[in-house]
């Protein structure tokens, strides 16, 4: 990949769900752009992300963090304060493990529904609550990762669509509340390859070609080169006048959003 086009030198950024997929791409890009990154996640793969950042010449540390637990989220923010001196951006990227599981609302059981709510909405609240004092000091930003499903709906992922829509409402509300305090809140809706999407392509070899045909630019984005630079720009000083918006990064797939 070419050198980062966004300057994040000195920025202190915490990412939830940073162990793999889109979260790892965001973390590695942030680190290569000069940010000091706190990589959080439930599993040990956060250490792999930290290693990838360091290999790219960046600075990172990890925190085992279940984003649905207040004590874990608060602990991760405290780690950022203790080790990095504060926090300039919080990126809530974690999603339920059921996010890509196809289901009608009739078949969506209560355990999966609760997990959707917990990992997206409850965790979004916990991230906002824990990060606000630090973001206010740094005049920083909270980024909530959403989805096109939040705006156009989904007949096959109703739980995922519902909670991602809730994050859009949270983005708008917090942008109004926090703007006078100097804190920005932005949602990002990406179309990018993830391990779940790659598995879907393996199970249905025709799916990739059909999806690419729907994207005007002709390809499905990659986390690090296609989505991460946009998120990096949002949390950088260059994005200081953007708040309350949903930024769509999808190669033109959903032009009506």
PDB file of C-alpha atoms in Angstrom:
ATOM      1  CA  UNK A   1       0.000   0.000   0.000  1.00  0.00           C
ATOM      2  CA  UNK A   2       1.161   3.554  -0.711  1.00  0.00           C
ATOM      3  CA  UNK A   3       2.178   5.782   2.227  1.00  0.00           C
ATOM      4  CA  UNK A   4      -0.747   7.181   4.263  1.00  0.00           C
ATOM      5  CA  UNK A   5      -2.302  10.277   2.751  1.00  0.00           C
ATOM      6  CA  UNK A   6      -3.657  11.490   6.102  1.00  0.00           C
ATOM      7  CA  UNK A   7      -1.496  12.898   8.884  1.00  0.00           C
ATOM      8  CA  UNK A   8      -2.459  11.550  12.304  1.00  0.00           C
ATOM      9  CA  UNK A   9       0.842  12.337  14.008  1.00  0.00           C
ATOM     10  CA  UNK A  10       0.330  12.593  17.754  1.00  0.00           C
ATOM     11  CA  UNK A  11      -3.306  11.485  17.667  1.00  0.00           C
ATOM     12  CA  UNK A  12      -4.382   8.998  20.325  1.00  0.00           C
ATOM     13  CA  UNK A  13      -7.087   6.689  19.004  1.00  0.00           C
ATOM     14  CA  UNK A  14      -8.983   3.824  20.646  1.00  0.00           C
ATOM     15  CA  UNK A  15     -10.718   1.281  18.392  1.00  0.00           C
ATOM     16  CA  UNK A  16     -13.216  -1.362  19.521  1.00  0.00           C
ATOM     17  CA  UNK A  17     -13.306  -4.620  17.613  1.00  0.00           C
ATOM     18  CA  UNK A  18      -9.757  -4.083  16.409  1.00  0.00           C
ATOM     19  CA  UNK A  19      -8.693  -7.709  16.329  1.00  0.00           C
ATOM     20  CA  UNK A  20      -9.592  -8.553  12.740  1.00  0.00           C
ATOM     21  CA  UNK A  21     -11.314  -7.458   9.553  1.00  0.00           C
ATOM     22  CA  UNK A  22     -12.282  -3.818   9.186  1.00  0.00           C
ATOM     23  CA  UNK A  23     -11.148  -3.023  12.721  1.00  0.00           C
ATOM     24  CA  UNK A  24      -7.649  -4.304  12.046  1.00  0.00           C
ATOM     25  CA  UNK A  25      -7.474  -2.345   8.792  1.00  0.00           C
ATOM     26  CA  UNK A  26      -8.443   0.837  10.614  1.00  0.00           C
ATOM     27  CA  UNK A  27      -5.902   0.266  13.369  1.00  0.00           C
ATOM     28  CA  UNK A  28      -3.004  -0.519  11.038  1.00  0.00           C
ATOM     29  CA  UNK A  29      -3.717   2.514   8.877  1.00  0.00           C
ATOM     30  CA  UNK A  30      -4.034   4.807  11.905  1.00  0.00           C
ATOM     31  CA  UNK A  31      -0.704   3.558  13.219  1.00  0.00           C
ATOM     32  CA  UNK A  32       1.059   3.942   9.880  1.00  0.00           C
ATOM     33  CA  UNK A  33      -0.324   7.502   9.672  1.00  0.00           C
ATOM     34  CA  UNK A  34       1.376   8.422  12.941  1.00  0.00           C
ATOM     35  CA  UNK A  35      -1.352   7.795  15.509  1.00  0.00           C
ATOM     36  CA  UNK A  36      -0.818   5.972  18.762  1.00  0.00           C
ATOM     37  CA  UNK A  37      -3.479   3.281  18.760  1.00  0.00           C
ATOM     38  CA  UNK A  38      -5.219   1.390  21.553  1.00  0.00           C
ATOM     39  CA  UNK A  39      -6.476  -1.837  19.971  1.00  0.00           C
ATOM     40  CA  UNK A  40      -9.337  -3.435  21.884  1.00  0.00           C
ATOM     41  CA  UNK A  41     -11.314  -6.624  21.405  1.00  0.00           C
ATOM     42  CA  UNK A  42     -12.562  -9.742  23.128  1.00  0.00           C
ATOM     43  CA  UNK A  43      -9.953 -12.108  21.720  1.00  0.00           C
ATOM     44  CA  UNK A  44      -6.215 -12.593  21.635  1.00  0.00           C
ATOM     45  CA  UNK A  45      -6.140 -11.456  17.995  1.00  0.00           C
ATOM     46  CA  UNK A  46      -5.766  -7.878  19.256  1.00  0.00           C
ATOM     47  CA  UNK A  47      -2.110  -8.775  19.818  1.00  0.00           C
ATOM     48  CA  UNK A  48      -1.791  -9.714  16.148  1.00  0.00           C
ATOM     49  CA  UNK A  49      -3.125  -6.290  15.204  1.00  0.00           C
ATOM     50  CA  UNK A  50      -0.650  -4.598  17.550  1.00  0.00           C
ATOM     51  CA  UNK A  51       2.167  -6.591  15.943  1.00  0.00           C
ATOM     52  CA  UNK A  52       1.007  -5.536  12.460  1.00  0.00           C
ATOM     53  CA  UNK A  53       0.971  -1.875  13.512  1.00  0.00           C
ATOM     54  CA  UNK A  54       4.442  -2.087  14.967  1.00  0.00           C
ATOM     55  CA  UNK A  55       5.697  -3.897  11.863  1.00  0.00           C
ATOM     56  CA  UNK A  56       4.380  -0.953   9.829  1.00  0.00           C
ATOM     57  CA  UNK A  57       6.360   1.411  12.055  1.00  0.00           C
ATOM     58  CA  UNK A  58       3.470   2.539  14.231  1.00  0.00           C
ATOM     59  CA  UNK A  59       2.898   2.663  17.978  1.00  0.00           C
ATOM     60  CA  UNK A  60       0.170   0.582  19.593  1.00  0.00           C
ATOM     61  CA  UNK A  61      -0.953  -1.156  22.738  1.00  0.00           C
ATOM     62  CA  UNK A  62      -3.746  -3.604  23.370  1.00  0.00           C
ATOM     63  CA  UNK A  63      -6.568  -4.023  25.839  1.00  0.00           C
ATOM     64  CA  UNK A  64      -8.737  -7.106  26.155  1.00  0.00           C
ATOM     65  CA  UNK A  65     -12.121  -5.431  26.167  1.00  0.00           C
ATOM     66  CA  UNK A  66     -15.688  -6.651  25.914  1.00  0.00           C
ATOM     67  CA  UNK A  67     -17.339  -3.495  24.617  1.00  0.00           C
ATOM     68  CA  UNK A  68     -20.631  -4.495  26.245  1.00  0.00           C
ATOM     69  CA  UNK A  69     -19.099  -4.263  29.725  1.00  0.00           C
ATOM     70  CA  UNK A  70     -18.806  -0.816  31.291  1.00  0.00           C
ATOM     71  CA  UNK A  71     -15.785  -1.781  33.373  1.00  0.00           C
ATOM     72  CA  UNK A  72     -13.904  -3.032  30.295  1.00  0.00           C
ATOM     73  CA  UNK A  73     -14.601   0.089  28.247  1.00  0.00           C
ATOM     74  CA  UNK A  74     -13.726   2.388  31.126  1.00  0.00           C
ATOM     75  CA  UNK A  75     -10.557   0.376  31.691  1.00  0.00           C
ATOM     76  CA  UNK A  76      -9.522   0.756  28.054  1.00  0.00           C
ATOM     77  CA  UNK A  77     -10.029   4.522  28.212  1.00  0.00           C
ATOM     78  CA  UNK A  78      -8.080   4.663  31.470  1.00  0.00           C
ATOM     79  CA  UNK A  79      -5.265   2.741  29.789  1.00  0.00           C
ATOM     80  CA  UNK A  80      -5.181   5.337  27.009  1.00  0.00           C
ATOM     81  CA  UNK A  81      -5.029   8.141  29.547  1.00  0.00           C
ATOM     82  CA  UNK A  82      -2.358   6.463  31.673  1.00  0.00           C
ATOM     83  CA  UNK A  83      -0.124   5.357  28.804  1.00  0.00           C
ATOM     84  CA  UNK A  84      -0.802   7.983  26.147  1.00  0.00           C
ATOM     85  CA  UNK A  85      -1.868  10.991  28.183  1.00  0.00           C
ATOM     86  CA  UNK A  86      -5.402  11.224  26.828  1.00  0.00           C
ATOM     87  CA  UNK A  87      -7.643  10.391  23.906  1.00  0.00           C
ATOM     88  CA  UNK A  88      -8.290  12.232  20.636  1.00  0.00           C
ATOM     89  CA  UNK A  89     -10.702   9.781  19.011  1.00  0.00           C
ATOM     90  CA  UNK A  90     -12.844   6.785  19.893  1.00  0.00           C
ATOM     91  CA  UNK A  91     -13.904   4.525  17.002  1.00  0.00           C
ATOM     92  CA  UNK A  92     -16.669   2.064  17.869  1.00  0.00           C
ATOM     93  CA  UNK A  93     -16.294  -0.666  15.280  1.00  0.00           C
ATOM     94  CA  UNK A  94     -17.249  -3.822  17.202  1.00  0.00           C
ATOM     95  CA  UNK A  95     -20.308  -5.736  15.980  1.00  0.00           C
ATOM     96  CA  UNK A  96     -22.177  -8.829  17.104  1.00  0.00           C
ATOM     97  CA  UNK A  97     -20.898 -12.197  15.953  1.00  0.00           C
ATOM     98  CA  UNK A  98     -24.430 -12.632  14.572  1.00  0.00           C
ATOM     99  CA  UNK A  99     -24.065  -9.622  12.275  1.00  0.00           C
ATOM    100  CA  UNK A 100     -23.661 -11.656   9.099  1.00  0.00           C
ATOM    101  CA  UNK A 101     -26.038 -14.488  10.047  1.00  0.00           C
ATOM    102  CA  UNK A 102     -28.966 -14.458   7.614  1.00  0.00           C
ATOM    103  CA  UNK A 103     -32.301 -14.597   9.431  1.00  0.00           C
ATOM    104  CA  UNK A 104     -35.867 -13.380   9.185  1.00  0.00           C
ATOM    105  CA  UNK A 105     -37.308 -11.570  12.175  1.00  0.00           C
ATOM    106  CA  UNK A 106     -39.352 -14.711  12.869  1.00  0.00           C
ATOM    107  CA  UNK A 107     -36.190 -16.786  13.189  1.00  0.00           C
ATOM    108  CA  UNK A 108     -34.109 -14.203  15.045  1.00  0.00           C
ATOM    109  CA  UNK A 109     -33.942 -15.592  18.571  1.00  0.00           C
ATOM    110  CA  UNK A 110     -33.805 -13.413  21.665  1.00  0.00           C
ATOM    111  CA  UNK A 111     -30.195 -14.275  22.461  1.00  0.00           C
ATOM    112  CA  UNK A 112     -29.027 -13.034  19.041  1.00  0.00           C
ATOM    113  CA  UNK A 113     -31.227  -9.941  19.333  1.00  0.00           C
ATOM    114  CA  UNK A 114     -29.795  -9.113  22.755  1.00  0.00           C
ATOM    115  CA  UNK A 115     -26.276  -9.545  21.418  1.00  0.00           C
ATOM    116  CA  UNK A 116     -26.991  -7.197  18.504  1.00  0.00           C
ATOM    117  CA  UNK A 117     -28.278  -4.593  20.936  1.00  0.00           C
ATOM    118  CA  UNK A 118     -25.430  -5.079  23.387  1.00  0.00           C
ATOM    119  CA  UNK A 119     -22.502  -4.951  20.958  1.00  0.00           C
ATOM    120  CA  UNK A 120     -23.805  -2.070  18.839  1.00  0.00           C
ATOM    121  CA  UNK A 121     -26.131   0.110  20.897  1.00  0.00           C
ATOM    122  CA  UNK A 122     -25.145  -0.563  24.506  1.00  0.00           C
ATOM    123  CA  UNK A 123     -21.458  -0.544  23.595  1.00  0.00           C
ATOM    124  CA  UNK A 124     -21.937   2.680  21.641  1.00  0.00           C
ATOM    125  CA  UNK A 125     -23.426   4.269  24.742  1.00  0.00           C
ATOM    126  CA  UNK A 126     -20.614   2.932  26.932  1.00  0.00           C
ATOM    127  CA  UNK A 127     -17.958   4.224  24.522  1.00  0.00           C
ATOM    128  CA  UNK A 128     -19.590   7.649  24.442  1.00  0.00           C
ATOM    129  CA  UNK A 129     -19.986   7.789  28.200  1.00  0.00           C
ATOM    130  CA  UNK A 130     -16.420   6.712  28.952  1.00  0.00           C
ATOM    131  CA  UNK A 131     -14.698   8.757  26.249  1.00  0.00           C
ATOM    132  CA  UNK A 132     -16.508  12.094  26.545  1.00  0.00           C
ATOM    133  CA  UNK A 133     -14.369  13.670  29.308  1.00  0.00           C
ATOM    134  CA  UNK A 134     -11.203  12.915  27.341  1.00  0.00           C
ATOM    135  CA  UNK A 135     -12.653  13.948  23.982  1.00  0.00           C
ATOM    136  CA  UNK A 136     -13.827  17.214  25.469  1.00  0.00           C
ATOM    137  CA  UNK A 137     -10.314  17.963  26.687  1.00  0.00           C
ATOM    138  CA  UNK A 138      -8.783  17.197  23.293  1.00  0.00           C
ATOM    139  CA  UNK A 139     -11.681  18.555  21.209  1.00  0.00           C
ATOM    140  CA  UNK A 140     -11.748  15.134  19.637  1.00  0.00           C
ATOM    141  CA  UNK A 141     -14.173  12.877  17.807  1.00  0.00           C
ATOM    142  CA  UNK A 142     -16.334   9.809  18.303  1.00  0.00           C
ATOM    143  CA  UNK A 143     -16.863   7.646  15.212  1.00  0.00           C
ATOM    144  CA  UNK A 144     -19.658   5.065  15.147  1.00  0.00           C
ATOM    145  CA  UNK A 145     -19.414   2.485  12.362  1.00  0.00           C
ATOM    146  CA  UNK A 146     -22.834   1.865  10.810  1.00  0.00           C
ATOM    147  CA  UNK A 147     -24.065   0.182   7.615  1.00  0.00           C
ATOM    148  CA  UNK A 148     -26.139   0.755   4.471  1.00  0.00           C
ATOM    149  CA  UNK A 149     -28.594  -1.674   6.080  1.00  0.00           C
ATOM    150  CA  UNK A 150     -29.291   1.057   8.620  1.00  0.00           C
ATOM    151  CA  UNK A 151     -30.603   3.340   5.883  1.00  0.00           C
ATOM    152  CA  UNK A 152     -32.200   1.061   3.317  1.00  0.00           C
ATOM    153  CA  UNK A 153     -33.172  -1.839   5.591  1.00  0.00           C
ATOM    154  CA  UNK A 154     -32.456  -5.529   5.098  1.00  0.00           C
ATOM    155  CA  UNK A 155     -34.846  -8.422   4.559  1.00  0.00           C
ATOM    156  CA  UNK A 156     -32.168 -10.891   5.656  1.00  0.00           C
ATOM    157  CA  UNK A 157     -30.430  -9.012   8.502  1.00  0.00           C
ATOM    158  CA  UNK A 158     -33.243  -7.263  10.393  1.00  0.00           C
ATOM    159  CA  UNK A 159     -31.511  -7.251  13.775  1.00  0.00           C
ATOM    160  CA  UNK A 160     -28.270  -5.880  12.346  1.00  0.00           C
ATOM    161  CA  UNK A 161     -30.128  -3.214  10.359  1.00  0.00           C
ATOM    162  CA  UNK A 162     -32.098  -2.122  13.425  1.00  0.00           C
ATOM    163  CA  UNK A 163     -29.121  -1.593  15.717  1.00  0.00           C
ATOM    164  CA  UNK A 164     -27.022   0.074  13.034  1.00  0.00           C
ATOM    165  CA  UNK A 165     -29.930   2.451  12.461  1.00  0.00           C
ATOM    166  CA  UNK A 166     -29.948   3.212  16.165  1.00  0.00           C
ATOM    167  CA  UNK A 167     -26.297   4.231  15.926  1.00  0.00           C
ATOM    168  CA  UNK A 168     -27.210   6.783  13.268  1.00  0.00           C
ATOM    169  CA  UNK A 169     -29.737   8.290  15.659  1.00  0.00           C
ATOM    170  CA  UNK A 170     -27.119   8.332  18.393  1.00  0.00           C
ATOM    171  CA  UNK A 171     -24.662  10.046  16.047  1.00  0.00           C
ATOM    172  CA  UNK A 172     -27.073  12.881  15.261  1.00  0.00           C
ATOM    173  CA  UNK A 173     -28.146  13.338  18.868  1.00  0.00           C
ATOM    174  CA  UNK A 174     -24.643  13.379  20.320  1.00  0.00           C
ATOM    175  CA  UNK A 175     -23.430  15.717  17.580  1.00  0.00           C
ATOM    176  CA  UNK A 176     -26.096  18.210  18.643  1.00  0.00           C
ATOM    177  CA  UNK A 177     -25.356  17.725  22.337  1.00  0.00           C
ATOM    178  CA  UNK A 178     -21.569  17.695  22.153  1.00  0.00           C
ATOM    179  CA  UNK A 179     -20.951  20.245  19.399  1.00  0.00           C
ATOM    180  CA  UNK A 180     -20.994  23.194  21.822  1.00  0.00           C
ATOM    181  CA  UNK A 181     -18.425  21.290  23.887  1.00  0.00           C
ATOM    182  CA  UNK A 182     -16.061  20.968  20.934  1.00  0.00           C
ATOM    183  CA  UNK A 183     -16.579  17.232  20.347  1.00  0.00           C
ATOM    184  CA  UNK A 184     -17.557  15.853  16.933  1.00  0.00           C
ATOM    185  CA  UNK A 185     -19.584  12.690  16.289  1.00  0.00           C
ATOM    186  CA  UNK A 186     -19.660  11.033  12.853  1.00  0.00           C
ATOM    187  CA  UNK A 187     -21.062   7.741  11.543  1.00  0.00           C
ATOM    188  CA  UNK A 188     -19.304   5.850   8.740  1.00  0.00           C
ATOM    189  CA  UNK A 189     -21.074   3.358   6.474  1.00  0.00           C
ATOM    190  CA  UNK A 190     -18.529   1.192   4.619  1.00  0.00           C
ATOM    191  CA  UNK A 191     -18.653  -1.526   1.995  1.00  0.00           C
ATOM    192  CA  UNK A 192     -15.501  -3.550   2.512  1.00  0.00           C
ATOM    193  CA  UNK A 193     -14.208  -7.063   2.535  1.00  0.00           C
ATOM    194  CA  UNK A 194     -14.330  -8.755   5.913  1.00  0.00           C
ATOM    195  CA  UNK A 195     -13.685 -12.365   6.946  1.00  0.00           C
ATOM    196  CA  UNK A 196     -17.469 -12.885   7.069  1.00  0.00           C
ATOM    197  CA  UNK A 197     -17.918 -11.527   3.543  1.00  0.00           C
ATOM    198  CA  UNK A 198     -15.048 -13.629   2.213  1.00  0.00           C
ATOM    199  CA  UNK A 199     -16.652 -16.707   3.761  1.00  0.00           C
ATOM    200  CA  UNK A 200     -19.918 -15.812   2.046  1.00  0.00           C
ATOM    201  CA  UNK A 201     -18.053 -15.643  -1.279  1.00  0.00           C
ATOM    202  CA  UNK A 202     -16.621 -19.117  -0.675  1.00  0.00           C
ATOM    203  CA  UNK A 203     -20.062 -20.514   0.079  1.00  0.00           C
ATOM    204  CA  UNK A 204     -21.598 -18.738  -2.912  1.00  0.00           C
ATOM    205  CA  UNK A 205     -18.960 -18.224  -5.645  1.00  0.00           C
ATOM    206  CA  UNK A 206     -21.347 -16.141  -7.781  1.00  0.00           C
ATOM    207  CA  UNK A 207     -22.012 -13.621  -5.026  1.00  0.00           C
ATOM    208  CA  UNK A 208     -18.767 -11.678  -5.455  1.00  0.00           C
ATOM    209  CA  UNK A 209     -19.340 -11.009  -9.143  1.00  0.00           C
ATOM    210  CA  UNK A 210     -22.955  -9.983  -8.563  1.00  0.00           C
ATOM    211  CA  UNK A 211     -21.963  -7.561  -5.822  1.00  0.00           C
ATOM    212  CA  UNK A 212     -19.104  -6.058  -7.839  1.00  0.00           C
ATOM    213  CA  UNK A 213     -21.517  -5.481 -10.731  1.00  0.00           C
ATOM    214  CA  UNK A 214     -23.661  -3.332  -8.429  1.00  0.00           C
ATOM    215  CA  UNK A 215     -20.756  -1.062  -7.476  1.00  0.00           C
ATOM    216  CA  UNK A 216     -20.193   1.748 -10.006  1.00  0.00           C
ATOM    217  CA  UNK A 217     -16.440   1.767  -9.331  1.00  0.00           C
ATOM    218  CA  UNK A 218     -16.389  -1.972 -10.027  1.00  0.00           C
ATOM    219  CA  UNK A 219     -14.767  -3.400  -6.919  1.00  0.00           C
ATOM    220  CA  UNK A 220     -15.488  -4.177  -3.290  1.00  0.00           C
ATOM    221  CA  UNK A 221     -13.444  -2.013  -0.959  1.00  0.00           C
ATOM    222  CA  UNK A 222     -10.603  -3.219   1.219  1.00  0.00           C
ATOM    223  CA  UNK A 223     -10.505  -2.070   4.855  1.00  0.00           C
ATOM    224  CA  UNK A 224      -7.052  -0.523   4.932  1.00  0.00           C
ATOM    225  CA  UNK A 225      -6.625   1.245   1.581  1.00  0.00           C
ATOM    226  CA  UNK A 226     -10.260   2.189   0.906  1.00  0.00           C
ATOM    227  CA  UNK A 227     -12.135   2.744   4.181  1.00  0.00           C
ATOM    228  CA  UNK A 228      -9.466   3.569   6.755  1.00  0.00           C
ATOM    229  CA  UNK A 229      -8.185   6.735   5.016  1.00  0.00           C
ATOM    230  CA  UNK A 230     -11.689   8.232   5.127  1.00  0.00           C
ATOM    231  CA  UNK A 231     -12.093   7.476   8.830  1.00  0.00           C
ATOM    232  CA  UNK A 232      -8.588   8.820   9.430  1.00  0.00           C
ATOM    233  CA  UNK A 233      -9.500  12.053   7.649  1.00  0.00           C
ATOM    234  CA  UNK A 234     -12.628  12.379   9.814  1.00  0.00           C
ATOM    235  CA  UNK A 235     -10.669  12.128  13.074  1.00  0.00           C
ATOM    236  CA  UNK A 236      -7.807  14.290  11.778  1.00  0.00           C
ATOM    237  CA  UNK A 237      -7.614  18.050  12.082  1.00  0.00           C
ATOM    238  CA  UNK A 238      -8.698  18.265   8.432  1.00  0.00           C
ATOM    239  CA  UNK A 239     -12.129  16.911   9.379  1.00  0.00           C
ATOM    240  CA  UNK A 240     -12.751  19.408  12.163  1.00  0.00           C
ATOM    241  CA  UNK A 241     -15.891  20.898  10.558  1.00  0.00           C
ATOM    242  CA  UNK A 242     -17.689  17.583   9.973  1.00  0.00           C
ATOM    243  CA  UNK A 243     -20.137  16.312  12.587  1.00  0.00           C
ATOM    244  CA  UNK A 244     -23.566  14.706  12.799  1.00  0.00           C
ATOM    245  CA  UNK A 245     -23.235  13.065   9.369  1.00  0.00           C
ATOM    246  CA  UNK A 246     -23.199   9.534   8.010  1.00  0.00           C
ATOM    247  CA  UNK A 247     -20.259   9.286   5.611  1.00  0.00           C
ATOM    248  CA  UNK A 248     -20.831   6.518   3.064  1.00  0.00           C
ATOM    249  CA  UNK A 249     -17.714   4.748   1.709  1.00  0.00           C
ATOM    250  CA  UNK A 250     -18.992   2.180  -0.758  1.00  0.00           C
ATOM    251  CA  UNK A 251     -17.767   2.861  -4.295  1.00  0.00           C
ATOM    252  CA  UNK A 252     -21.147   4.359  -5.176  1.00  0.00           C
ATOM    253  CA  UNK A 253     -23.141   1.201  -4.391  1.00  0.00           C
ATOM    254  CA  UNK A 254     -25.865   3.118  -2.578  1.00  0.00           C
ATOM    255  CA  UNK A 255     -26.154   6.440  -4.353  1.00  0.00           C
ATOM    256  CA  UNK A 256     -29.507   7.292  -2.765  1.00  0.00           C
ATOM    257  CA  UNK A 257     -28.342   7.258   0.844  1.00  0.00           C
TER     258      UNK A 257
END
